[in-house]
């Protein structure tokens, strides 16, 4: 069965830029007793026609696979195979990340014996209520499709179903096929046609013209339209069509985390990032807009400022391949591919344009934001640098063809505001699940998908310590990444949130934790121990010099810099709904609660 599965994977193809390529770019594998004799034997026999990559951590290799798919605009994917038990469960966090971000990955964890002959086997979880449950049932809520293969012939249907989900814009996400370890090794007389080469085409769902007309009428009735570009724009490859619509109707374009890079940062219609981590220009436009055209976004709370960013009298139009997302916020839904829908809207809005004063106001707001950007990214000469100053230095040295990678903590917010993206796919920040530990593994996955682009991973010390082992994998595979490690000695982002909600400094910065010895972590020695080149710098001038050396290096390079955990960019941003304790003895918490209730009362008015 495992041999049949691997042979089938090799027969699945897609077309990219007129070239037929395998949909599965490879398989990440960490072998154990639950998959080495089945999947391991099958993969070893491919003679690298389906490459198998060895990782150091199951969650890390899954993150790399997911990042590869995102950097490939979801048009190619990878698979991940593990043994049963802890190896499999290590991938559940990554599965949730892929599910939230609508990204394709095929999980192939080993499972218990279908025959139950030697049960309970090593690493088997036994349920006292349900004999059919295994540890892999944890994948069910974080998979778009889940199946447990208990007979070898079941893959005949299950694999086709899996591929249909992986390649569909509306259902795209993680698929889990739990492979019972005895069934992996069982034989079946599979039909030859099962292994026939199949070419999967990107399905571009055309919108219903009635929905297009409804949307066009709403836009024509508006005076201050705003376009919100989400990840769906990039997955559709609709950047050009987005620019045409924005230019035609004179609408500003704000970007979500996933949609950043849909327009070049200096495009006349670009107003920057939106929401809690947004620019002042984009958030001003959102608060004054009377019609919001959301393209390929879930409009989650960071984008909408916990549903308080947009004006009270505002019409929402949601263009999305998934009907589930298109109806959110009571929007007028346009269910369809971003390219197709924007093209139809261009036709429907022929001759209409927003008032020139709306465009002039947005241009002025962008000029004001650019001054704030300069202030936030210009190095000071005293004290430790801020995240914004470090971002400015990396941006100045990265080059237009680079990719910045990040995930969790305070850095995604600062990057969303401050990183200037000139080309599509130049900004790769996972902020749907905001998963610490994604960064380095994701940098590897991005480099595998975009080998001709420099990849800069920006990561805090907290995330680095959570998951760093794929730095060694990047060196082993020859995929160079540059890691800029900002050491603020703890979880600085949550420390700031803790203070903002009235809490006392507690258990976030290392200095505020219970400890007998001071933490003295030598990140340079650690990175060198994993095989990377590494150095520590003091200040922005030394950082810029080190970045030149890192770009010239032949292998992965780590630069460590101490930063101030208390400084963030004051300009831009918006309130975020974080519930504050209603009962407390601390005056600071009571004050924070009063401010919180004032915001809530404003929301209900």
Coordinates of C-alpha atoms in Angstrom, one line a residue:
X1 CA 0.0 0.0 0.0
X2 CA 2.8 2.5 0.9
X3 CA 4.5 1.7 -2.5
X4 CA 1.2 2.4 -4.3
X5 CA 0.7 5.6 -2.4
X6 CA 4.2 6.9 -3.3
X7 CA 3.8 5.8 -6.9
X8 CA 0.5 7.7 -7.1
X9 CA 2.0 10.8 -5.6
X10 CA 4.6 10.8 -8.4
X11 CA 1.8 10.7 -11.0
X12 CA 0.1 14.0 -9.9
X13 CA 1.1 17.0 -12.0
X14 CA 0.3 20.7 -12.3
X15 CA 1.3 23.2 -14.9
X16 CA 3.3 26.3 -13.9
X17 CA 4.2 28.9 -16.5
X18 CA 3.6 26.4 -19.3
X19 CA 5.8 23.7 -17.7
X20 CA 4.4 20.5 -16.4
X21 CA 5.8 19.7 -12.9
X22 CA 5.0 17.3 -10.1
X23 CA 2.5 18.7 -7.6
X24 CA 4.3 17.1 -4.7
X25 CA 7.7 18.7 -4.5
X26 CA 8.9 16.2 -2.0
X27 CA 8.2 14.3 1.3
X28 CA 9.5 15.3 4.7
X29 CA 10.2 12.2 6.8
X30 CA 11.3 11.3 10.2
X31 CA 11.1 7.5 10.4
X32 CA 10.1 5.3 13.3
X33 CA 8.7 1.9 13.8
X34 CA 5.3 3.1 12.6
X35 CA 6.5 4.1 9.1
X36 CA 10.0 3.0 8.4
X37 CA 9.1 -0.4 7.1
X38 CA 6.2 0.8 5.0
X39 CA 6.6 4.4 3.8
X40 CA 10.3 4.3 4.4
X41 CA 10.8 1.3 2.1
X42 CA 8.5 2.9 -0.5
X43 CA 10.3 6.3 -0.5
X44 CA 13.7 4.7 -0.7
X45 CA 12.8 3.0 -3.9
X46 CA 11.9 6.2 -5.8
X47 CA 15.6 6.9 -6.6
X48 CA 14.9 10.6 -5.7
X49 CA 12.1 11.0 -8.3
X50 CA 10.1 12.0 -5.3
X51 CA 12.7 13.6 -3.0
X52 CA 12.7 12.7 0.6
X53 CA 14.0 15.3 3.1
X54 CA 15.2 14.4 6.6
X55 CA 14.3 17.0 9.2
X56 CA 15.2 17.3 12.9
X57 CA 11.7 18.0 14.3
X58 CA 8.3 16.9 13.1
X59 CA 6.7 20.2 13.7
X60 CA 9.6 22.0 12.0
X61 CA 9.4 19.9 8.9
X62 CA 5.7 20.5 8.6
X63 CA 6.2 24.2 9.0
X64 CA 8.8 24.0 6.1
X65 CA 6.3 22.2 4.0
X66 CA 3.5 24.7 4.7
X67 CA 5.8 27.7 4.0
X68 CA 6.8 26.0 0.7
X69 CA 3.2 25.8 -0.3
X70 CA 2.5 29.4 0.6
X71 CA 5.6 30.7 -1.3
X72 CA 4.4 28.6 -4.2
X73 CA 1.0 30.4 -4.2
X74 CA -0.6 27.1 -3.1
X75 CA 0.1 25.6 -6.6
X76 CA 2.5 22.9 -5.2
X77 CA 2.7 21.2 -1.9
X78 CA 4.7 18.7 0.1
X79 CA 3.9 15.7 2.3
X80 CA 5.1 14.8 5.8
X81 CA 5.3 11.3 7.2
X82 CA 6.1 10.2 10.8
X83 CA 5.8 7.2 13.1
X84 CA 2.8 6.9 15.4
X85 CA 2.6 8.6 18.8
X86 CA 4.8 11.6 19.6
X87 CA 6.1 11.9 16.1
X88 CA 2.6 12.2 14.7
X89 CA 1.3 14.5 17.4
X90 CA 4.2 16.9 17.0
X91 CA 2.6 17.8 13.6
X92 CA -0.8 18.8 15.1
X93 CA 0.3 22.4 15.8
X94 CA 1.5 22.7 12.2
X95 CA -1.8 21.2 10.9
X96 CA -3.7 23.9 12.8
X97 CA -1.5 26.6 11.3
X98 CA -2.2 25.2 7.8
X99 CA -5.9 25.0 8.5
X100 CA -6.2 28.6 9.7
X101 CA -4.2 29.9 6.8
X102 CA -5.9 27.7 4.2
X103 CA -2.6 26.2 3.0
X104 CA -2.1 22.7 1.5
X105 CA 0.0 20.0 3.1
X106 CA -0.5 16.2 3.1
X107 CA 0.1 14.6 6.5
X108 CA 0.9 10.9 6.5
X109 CA 1.3 9.8 10.1
X110 CA 1.7 6.2 11.0
X111 CA -1.1 4.7 13.1
X112 CA -1.9 1.7 15.2
X113 CA -2.4 -1.8 13.8
X114 CA -5.7 -2.1 12.0
X115 CA -5.7 -5.8 12.8
X116 CA -5.1 -5.1 16.5
X117 CA -3.1 -8.2 16.5
X118 CA -0.3 -7.0 18.8
X119 CA -2.3 -4.2 20.5
X120 CA -1.5 -2.1 22.4
X121 CA 1.6 -1.4 20.3
X122 CA 4.5 0.8 21.3
X123 CA 3.3 4.5 21.6
X124 CA -0.4 3.6 21.2
X125 CA -2.9 5.8 23.0
X126 CA -5.7 3.7 24.4
X127 CA -9.1 5.3 24.9
X128 CA -11.2 3.9 27.7
X129 CA -14.5 4.7 25.8
X130 CA -13.7 4.1 22.1
X131 CA -11.5 1.4 20.8
X132 CA -11.3 3.0 17.4
X133 CA -9.6 6.2 18.7
X134 CA -5.9 6.7 18.3
X135 CA -3.6 9.7 18.9
X136 CA -4.1 10.7 15.3
X137 CA -7.7 11.6 16.0
X138 CA -6.2 14.9 17.3
X139 CA -5.8 15.8 13.6
X140 CA -9.5 15.7 12.9
X141 CA -10.4 19.3 14.0
X142 CA -7.4 20.7 12.3
X143 CA -7.7 18.9 8.9
X144 CA -9.8 19.8 6.0
X145 CA -10.1 16.1 5.3
X146 CA -9.2 13.2 7.6
X147 CA -9.2 9.5 6.8
X148 CA -7.7 6.4 8.6
X149 CA -6.5 3.8 6.1
X150 CA -7.4 0.4 7.6
X151 CA -7.4 -1.5 4.3
X152 CA -5.0 -1.1 1.4
X153 CA -7.7 -0.6 -1.2
X154 CA -9.1 2.4 0.6
X155 CA -6.4 4.7 -0.9
X156 CA -8.1 4.3 -4.3
X157 CA -10.8 6.7 -3.2
X158 CA -9.1 8.6 -0.4
X159 CA -6.1 9.9 -2.3
X160 CA -8.3 11.3 -5.1
X161 CA -10.5 13.0 -2.5
X162 CA -7.4 14.4 -0.8
X163 CA -6.0 15.8 -4.0
X164 CA -9.4 17.4 -4.8
X165 CA -9.2 19.3 -1.5
X166 CA -5.5 20.2 -1.7
X167 CA -5.9 21.8 -5.1
X168 CA -9.2 23.6 -4.7
X169 CA -9.1 27.3 -3.8
X170 CA -12.3 27.1 -1.6
X171 CA -11.4 23.9 0.4
X172 CA -7.6 24.2 0.4
X173 CA -6.0 23.2 3.6
X174 CA -4.3 20.3 5.4
X175 CA -5.3 16.7 4.6
X176 CA -4.5 13.9 7.0
X177 CA -4.3 10.2 6.0
X178 CA -3.5 8.2 9.1
X179 CA -1.7 5.1 7.8
X180 CA -2.1 2.0 10.0
X181 CA 1.3 0.5 10.2
X182 CA 0.4 -3.0 9.2
X183 CA -1.7 -1.8 6.3
X184 CA 1.2 0.2 4.9
X185 CA 3.0 -3.1 4.3
X186 CA 0.0 -5.1 2.9
X187 CA -0.3 -5.9 -0.8
X188 CA -3.3 -5.3 -3.1
X189 CA -3.8 -5.7 -6.8
X190 CA -4.1 -2.0 -7.7
X191 CA -5.5 -1.2 -11.2
X192 CA -2.9 0.3 -13.6
X193 CA -5.1 3.4 -14.3
X194 CA -4.6 4.4 -10.6
X195 CA -1.0 5.3 -11.5
X196 CA -1.7 7.1 -14.7
X197 CA -0.3 10.6 -14.9
X198 CA -2.9 13.2 -14.0
X199 CA -2.7 17.0 -14.7
X200 CA -4.5 19.1 -12.2
X201 CA -5.5 22.6 -13.4
X202 CA -5.9 25.6 -11.1
X203 CA -9.7 26.0 -10.9
X204 CA -10.7 29.7 -11.3
X205 CA -14.3 29.9 -10.0
X206 CA -16.1 32.5 -12.1
X207 CA -18.4 34.7 -9.9
X208 CA -22.2 34.9 -10.4
X209 CA -22.9 37.9 -12.6
X210 CA -25.9 38.8 -10.3
X211 CA -23.5 39.1 -7.4
X212 CA -21.1 41.2 -9.5
X213 CA -23.9 43.5 -10.4
X214 CA -25.0 43.9 -6.8
X215 CA -21.4 44.7 -5.8
X216 CA -21.0 47.2 -8.7
X217 CA -24.2 49.0 -7.7
X218 CA -23.0 49.3 -4.1
X219 CA -19.7 50.7 -5.3
X220 CA -21.3 53.2 -7.6
X221 CA -23.5 54.4 -4.8
X222 CA -20.5 55.0 -2.6
X223 CA -18.2 58.1 -2.4
X224 CA -15.3 56.7 -0.5
X225 CA -14.5 53.1 -1.5
X226 CA -11.6 51.1 0.0
X227 CA -10.1 47.9 -1.2
X228 CA -8.7 45.4 1.3
X229 CA -6.2 43.0 -0.3
X230 CA -5.9 39.6 1.4
X231 CA -3.9 36.5 0.7
X232 CA -6.4 35.4 -1.9
X233 CA -5.1 38.1 -4.2
X234 CA -1.6 36.5 -4.2
X235 CA -2.8 32.9 -4.4
X236 CA -4.9 33.9 -7.5
X237 CA -2.0 35.8 -9.0
X238 CA -4.4 38.8 -9.3
X239 CA -2.0 41.6 -8.4
X240 CA -2.2 43.2 -11.8
X241 CA -6.0 43.0 -11.9
X242 CA -6.1 44.5 -8.4
X243 CA -3.9 47.5 -9.5
X244 CA -6.1 48.0 -12.6
X245 CA -9.3 48.2 -10.5
X246 CA -7.8 50.5 -7.9
X247 CA -6.4 52.8 -10.5
X248 CA -9.7 52.8 -12.6
X249 CA -12.0 53.7 -9.7
X250 CA -9.5 55.7 -7.6
X251 CA -9.8 53.5 -4.5
X252 CA -7.0 53.2 -2.0
X253 CA -5.7 49.7 -1.3
X254 CA -4.9 48.5 2.3
X255 CA -3.3 45.1 2.9
X256 CA -3.7 42.3 5.5
X257 CA -0.8 40.4 6.7
X258 CA -1.4 37.6 4.1
X259 CA -2.1 40.2 1.4
X260 CA 1.0 42.4 1.9
X261 CA 2.9 42.7 -1.3
X262 CA -0.3 42.6 -3.5
X263 CA 0.8 46.2 -4.5
X264 CA 4.2 47.6 -4.4
X265 CA 4.6 49.8 -1.3
X266 CA 5.1 52.9 -3.4
X267 CA 2.1 52.3 -5.8
X268 CA -0.1 55.5 -5.9
X269 CA -3.1 53.6 -4.6
X270 CA -1.3 51.8 -1.7
X271 CA -2.0 53.1 1.8
X272 CA -0.2 50.2 3.6
X273 CA -1.2 47.7 6.3
X274 CA -4.6 47.7 7.9
X275 CA -5.9 47.2 11.4
X276 CA -4.4 46.7 14.8
X277 CA -0.9 46.7 13.2
X278 CA -1.9 49.1 10.4
X279 CA -0.5 52.4 9.1
X280 CA -2.2 55.6 10.0
X281 CA -3.0 56.1 6.3
X282 CA -4.8 52.8 5.9
X283 CA -6.7 53.0 9.2
X284 CA -7.8 56.6 8.4
X285 CA -9.2 55.4 5.1
X286 CA -10.9 52.4 6.8
X287 CA -12.6 54.7 9.4
X288 CA -13.9 57.1 6.7
X289 CA -14.8 54.5 3.9
X290 CA -18.4 54.0 3.1
X291 CA -17.8 50.9 1.0
X292 CA -15.2 48.2 1.6
X293 CA -14.2 45.8 -1.1
X294 CA -12.5 42.9 0.7
X295 CA -10.6 40.5 -1.7
X296 CA -9.5 37.1 -0.5
X297 CA -9.5 37.8 3.3
X298 CA -11.2 36.4 6.4
X299 CA -11.3 39.9 7.9
X300 CA -10.2 38.6 11.3
X301 CA -10.0 40.7 14.4
X302 CA -6.5 42.2 13.8
X303 CA -7.6 43.3 10.3
X304 CA -10.9 44.9 11.5
X305 CA -9.6 46.3 14.8
X306 CA -12.0 43.9 16.6
X307 CA -14.8 45.1 14.4
X308 CA -14.4 48.7 15.5
X309 CA -12.1 50.1 12.8
X310 CA -14.6 50.7 10.0
X311 CA -17.2 53.4 10.0
X312 CA -20.7 52.8 11.3
X313 CA -22.3 53.4 7.9
X314 CA -20.3 51.1 5.6
X315 CA -21.2 48.5 3.0
X316 CA -19.0 45.4 2.9
X317 CA -18.4 43.4 -0.3
X318 CA -16.5 40.2 0.2
X319 CA -14.8 38.6 -2.8
X320 CA -13.7 35.1 -1.9
X321 CA -13.4 31.6 -3.5
X322 CA -14.9 30.2 -0.3
X323 CA -18.6 31.0 0.3
X324 CA -17.9 30.5 4.1
X325 CA -15.7 33.6 4.1
X326 CA -17.6 35.6 1.5
X327 CA -20.6 36.1 3.8
X328 CA -18.8 37.3 6.8
X329 CA -19.6 40.7 8.4
X330 CA -22.9 40.7 6.7
X331 CA -21.2 41.4 3.4
X332 CA -22.5 41.3 -0.1
X333 CA -20.9 38.1 -1.2
X334 CA -19.1 37.6 -4.5
X335 CA -18.1 33.9 -4.5
X336 CA -15.3 33.4 -7.0
X337 CA -11.6 33.6 -7.9
X338 CA -10.0 37.0 -7.2
X339 CA -8.7 37.5 -10.7
X340 CA -12.1 36.6 -12.3
X341 CA -14.1 38.7 -9.9
X342 CA -11.9 41.8 -10.2
X343 CA -12.0 41.5 -14.0
X344 CA -15.8 41.4 -14.0
X345 CA -15.9 44.4 -11.6
X346 CA -13.7 46.3 -14.0
X347 CA -16.2 45.8 -16.7
X348 CA -19.2 46.6 -14.5
X349 CA -17.6 49.8 -13.2
X350 CA -16.6 51.2 -16.6
X351 CA -16.8 55.0 -16.5
X352 CA -17.2 55.3 -12.7
X353 CA -14.6 56.8 -10.4
X354 CA -14.5 58.0 -6.9
X355 CA -14.4 61.7 -6.1
X356 CA -10.9 63.2 -6.6
X357 CA -11.0 64.7 -3.0
X358 CA -11.0 61.1 -1.6
X359 CA -7.9 60.3 -3.6
X360 CA -6.2 63.5 -2.6
X361 CA -6.9 62.9 1.1
X362 CA -5.4 59.4 0.9
X363 CA -2.3 60.7 -0.8
X364 CA -1.8 63.3 2.0
X365 CA -2.3 60.6 4.6
X366 CA 0.4 58.4 3.0
X367 CA 2.9 61.3 3.0
X368 CA 2.2 61.8 6.7
X369 CA 2.7 58.1 7.3
X370 CA 6.0 58.1 5.4
X371 CA 7.3 60.7 7.8
X372 CA 6.3 58.4 10.7
X373 CA 8.0 55.5 9.0
X374 CA 11.2 57.5 8.7
X375 CA 11.1 58.3 12.4
X376 CA 10.5 54.7 13.4
X377 CA 13.2 53.2 11.3
X378 CA 15.9 55.8 11.7
X379 CA 18.6 54.7 14.2
X380 CA 19.0 56.5 17.4
X381 CA 22.4 56.9 19.0
X382 CA 21.5 56.0 22.5
X383 CA 20.2 52.9 24.4
X384 CA 19.3 49.6 22.8
X385 CA 17.7 49.7 19.3
X386 CA 14.0 49.1 18.8
X387 CA 12.5 46.5 16.6
X388 CA 11.6 49.2 14.1
X389 CA 15.2 50.4 13.9
X390 CA 16.3 46.8 13.2
X391 CA 13.7 46.3 10.6
X392 CA 14.8 49.5 8.9
X393 CA 18.4 48.3 8.8
X394 CA 17.4 44.9 7.4
X395 CA 15.1 46.4 4.8
X396 CA 17.8 48.9 3.6
X397 CA 20.2 45.9 3.0
X398 CA 17.9 43.2 1.8
X399 CA 17.2 44.3 -1.7
X400 CA 13.9 44.3 -3.7
X401 CA 14.1 40.6 -4.6
X402 CA 14.3 39.5 -1.0
X403 CA 11.7 37.7 1.2
X404 CA 11.2 38.5 4.9
X405 CA 9.9 35.7 7.1
X406 CA 8.3 36.0 10.5
X407 CA 5.5 34.7 12.6
X408 CA 4.8 35.6 16.2
X409 CA 5.4 38.2 18.9
X410 CA 5.9 41.9 18.4
X411 CA 7.8 41.6 15.2
X412 CA 4.8 40.8 12.9
X413 CA 3.1 44.0 14.0
X414 CA 6.2 46.1 13.4
X415 CA 6.9 44.4 10.1
X416 CA 3.3 44.8 8.9
X417 CA 3.6 48.5 9.4
X418 CA 7.2 49.1 8.5
X419 CA 8.5 46.5 6.0
X420 CA 8.2 47.9 2.5
X421 CA 7.5 45.2 -0.1
X422 CA 8.3 45.9 -3.7
X423 CA 7.5 42.5 -5.3
X424 CA 4.8 39.8 -4.7
X425 CA 5.8 37.1 -2.2
X426 CA 8.4 39.3 -0.7
X427 CA 6.6 39.3 2.6
X428 CA 6.0 36.0 4.3
X429 CA 4.5 36.5 7.8
X430 CA 2.3 33.8 9.4
X431 CA -0.2 35.7 11.4
X432 CA -3.4 33.7 11.1
X433 CA -2.2 31.3 13.8
X434 CA 0.6 33.5 15.0
X435 CA 2.7 30.4 15.8
X436 CA 6.0 30.8 17.7
X437 CA 8.6 28.5 16.2
X438 CA 7.4 28.8 12.6
X439 CA 10.1 31.3 11.5
X440 CA 13.3 29.3 10.9
X441 CA 11.6 26.2 9.5
X442 CA 9.4 28.5 7.3
X443 CA 12.5 30.3 6.1
X444 CA 13.8 27.0 4.9
X445 CA 10.5 26.2 3.1
X446 CA 10.5 29.6 1.4
X447 CA 14.0 29.2 0.2
X448 CA 13.2 25.8 -1.3
X449 CA 10.3 27.3 -3.2
X450 CA 12.1 30.5 -4.2
X451 CA 15.8 29.5 -4.5
X452 CA 16.8 32.7 -6.4
X453 CA 15.6 35.1 -3.7
X454 CA 17.4 36.0 -0.5
X455 CA 15.5 34.9 2.5
X456 CA 15.7 37.0 5.7
X457 CA 14.2 35.4 8.8
X458 CA 13.4 37.8 11.6
X459 CA 12.9 36.1 14.9
X460 CA 12.8 36.9 18.6
X461 CA 14.8 35.0 21.2
X462 CA 11.6 33.4 22.5
X463 CA 10.6 31.9 19.2
X464 CA 14.2 30.9 18.4
X465 CA 14.4 28.9 21.6
X466 CA 11.1 27.2 20.9
X467 CA 12.1 25.7 17.6
X468 CA 15.5 26.2 15.9
X469 CA 16.6 22.8 14.7
X470 CA 15.7 23.3 11.1
X471 CA 18.6 25.8 11.0
X472 CA 20.8 22.7 10.9
X473 CA 18.5 21.2 8.1
X474 CA 19.0 24.4 6.0
X475 CA 22.7 23.9 6.1
X476 CA 22.5 20.2 5.5
X477 CA 20.3 20.7 2.4
X478 CA 22.3 23.7 1.1
X479 CA 19.5 26.2 1.3
X480 CA 20.9 29.4 2.8
X481 CA 18.8 31.6 5.0
X482 CA 19.8 34.7 6.9
X483 CA 18.5 34.9 10.4
X484 CA 18.3 38.1 12.4
X485 CA 17.7 37.2 16.0
X486 CA 16.4 40.1 18.1
X487 CA 17.1 39.3 21.7
X488 CA 14.9 41.2 24.2
X489 CA 15.5 38.6 26.9
X490 CA 12.0 37.1 27.1
X491 CA 8.5 37.5 25.6
X492 CA 8.6 41.2 25.1
X493 CA 5.4 41.5 23.1
X494 CA 3.2 39.9 25.8
X495 CA 5.1 41.8 28.5
X496 CA 3.9 45.0 26.9
X497 CA 0.4 43.6 26.6
X498 CA 0.5 42.6 30.2
X499 CA 1.4 46.1 31.3
X500 CA -1.3 47.6 29.0
X501 CA -4.0 45.6 30.7
X502 CA -2.9 46.7 34.2
X503 CA -0.8 43.6 35.1
X504 CA 2.5 43.8 36.9
X505 CA 5.6 42.4 35.1
X506 CA 5.3 38.7 35.6
X507 CA 6.7 35.6 33.9
X508 CA 7.3 37.1 30.5
X509 CA 10.7 38.8 30.5
X510 CA 13.4 36.5 31.9
X511 CA 14.1 39.0 34.7
X512 CA 10.5 38.6 35.9
X513 CA 10.5 34.8 36.2
X514 CA 11.4 32.5 39.0
X515 CA 15.0 31.5 38.6
X516 CA 18.0 30.7 40.7
X517 CA 20.6 31.7 38.0
X518 CA 20.5 34.5 35.5
X519 CA 19.8 33.3 31.9
X520 CA 23.0 33.7 29.9
X521 CA 22.2 32.2 26.5
X522 CA 24.9 32.4 23.9
X523 CA 23.0 32.3 20.7
X524 CA 26.1 32.8 18.6
X525 CA 27.7 29.6 20.0
X526 CA 24.4 27.8 19.6
X527 CA 24.0 28.7 16.0
X528 CA 27.6 27.8 15.3
X529 CA 27.0 24.5 17.0
X530 CA 24.2 23.8 14.5
X531 CA 26.6 24.6 11.6
X532 CA 25.7 28.2 10.8
X533 CA 28.0 31.2 10.6
X534 CA 27.0 33.5 13.4
X535 CA 28.0 36.8 15.1
X536 CA 26.6 39.2 17.7
X537 CA 26.5 42.9 16.9
X538 CA 26.1 46.0 19.1
X539 CA 23.8 48.6 17.5
X540 CA 22.5 49.4 14.0
X541 CA 25.8 50.4 12.4
X542 CA 27.3 47.0 13.3
X543 CA 24.1 45.2 12.2
X544 CA 24.3 46.8 8.7
X545 CA 28.0 45.8 8.4
X546 CA 27.1 42.2 9.4
X547 CA 24.2 42.1 6.9
X548 CA 26.8 42.7 4.1
X549 CA 28.8 39.8 5.3
X550 CA 25.7 37.6 5.7
X551 CA 24.6 38.2 2.1
X552 CA 28.1 37.3 0.8
X553 CA 28.3 34.1 2.9
X554 CA 27.7 30.7 1.2
X555 CA 25.8 29.1 4.1
X556 CA 23.1 30.0 6.6
X557 CA 24.1 33.0 8.7
X558 CA 22.8 34.2 12.1
X559 CA 23.1 37.7 13.4
X560 CA 22.2 38.4 17.0
X561 CA 21.4 41.8 18.3
X562 CA 20.0 42.9 21.7
X563 CA 16.9 45.1 21.5
X564 CA 14.7 47.1 23.8
X565 CA 11.5 45.1 24.8
X566 CA 9.6 48.3 25.7
X567 CA 9.6 50.3 22.4
X568 CA 7.1 49.9 19.6
X569 CA 6.1 52.2 16.8
X570 CA 3.6 54.6 18.2
X571 CA 2.2 55.8 14.9
X572 CA -0.6 53.9 13.3
X573 CA -2.2 50.9 15.0
X574 CA -5.7 50.5 16.4
X575 CA -7.4 49.2 19.6
X576 CA -7.6 45.4 20.0
X577 CA -10.2 43.6 22.1
X578 CA -8.3 41.9 24.9
X579 CA -10.5 41.3 27.9
X580 CA -9.3 42.8 31.2
X581 CA -10.0 41.3 34.5
X582 CA -13.3 42.6 35.8
X583 CA -12.3 42.0 39.5
X584 CA -8.9 42.9 40.9
X585 CA -7.2 44.4 43.9
X586 CA -4.8 46.3 41.6
X587 CA -5.6 49.9 40.8
X588 CA -3.9 49.6 37.5
X589 CA -6.1 46.7 36.5
X590 CA -9.2 48.6 37.6
X591 CA -8.2 51.6 35.5
X592 CA -7.5 49.3 32.5
X593 CA -10.9 47.7 32.9
X594 CA -12.6 51.1 32.9
X595 CA -10.8 51.9 29.6
X596 CA -11.9 48.5 28.2
X597 CA -15.5 49.0 29.1
X598 CA -15.5 52.5 27.5
X599 CA -14.4 50.9 24.3
X600 CA -17.1 48.3 24.5
X601 CA -19.7 50.9 25.1
X602 CA -18.5 52.7 22.1
X603 CA -18.9 49.5 20.1
X604 CA -22.5 49.0 21.1
X605 CA -23.6 52.6 20.3

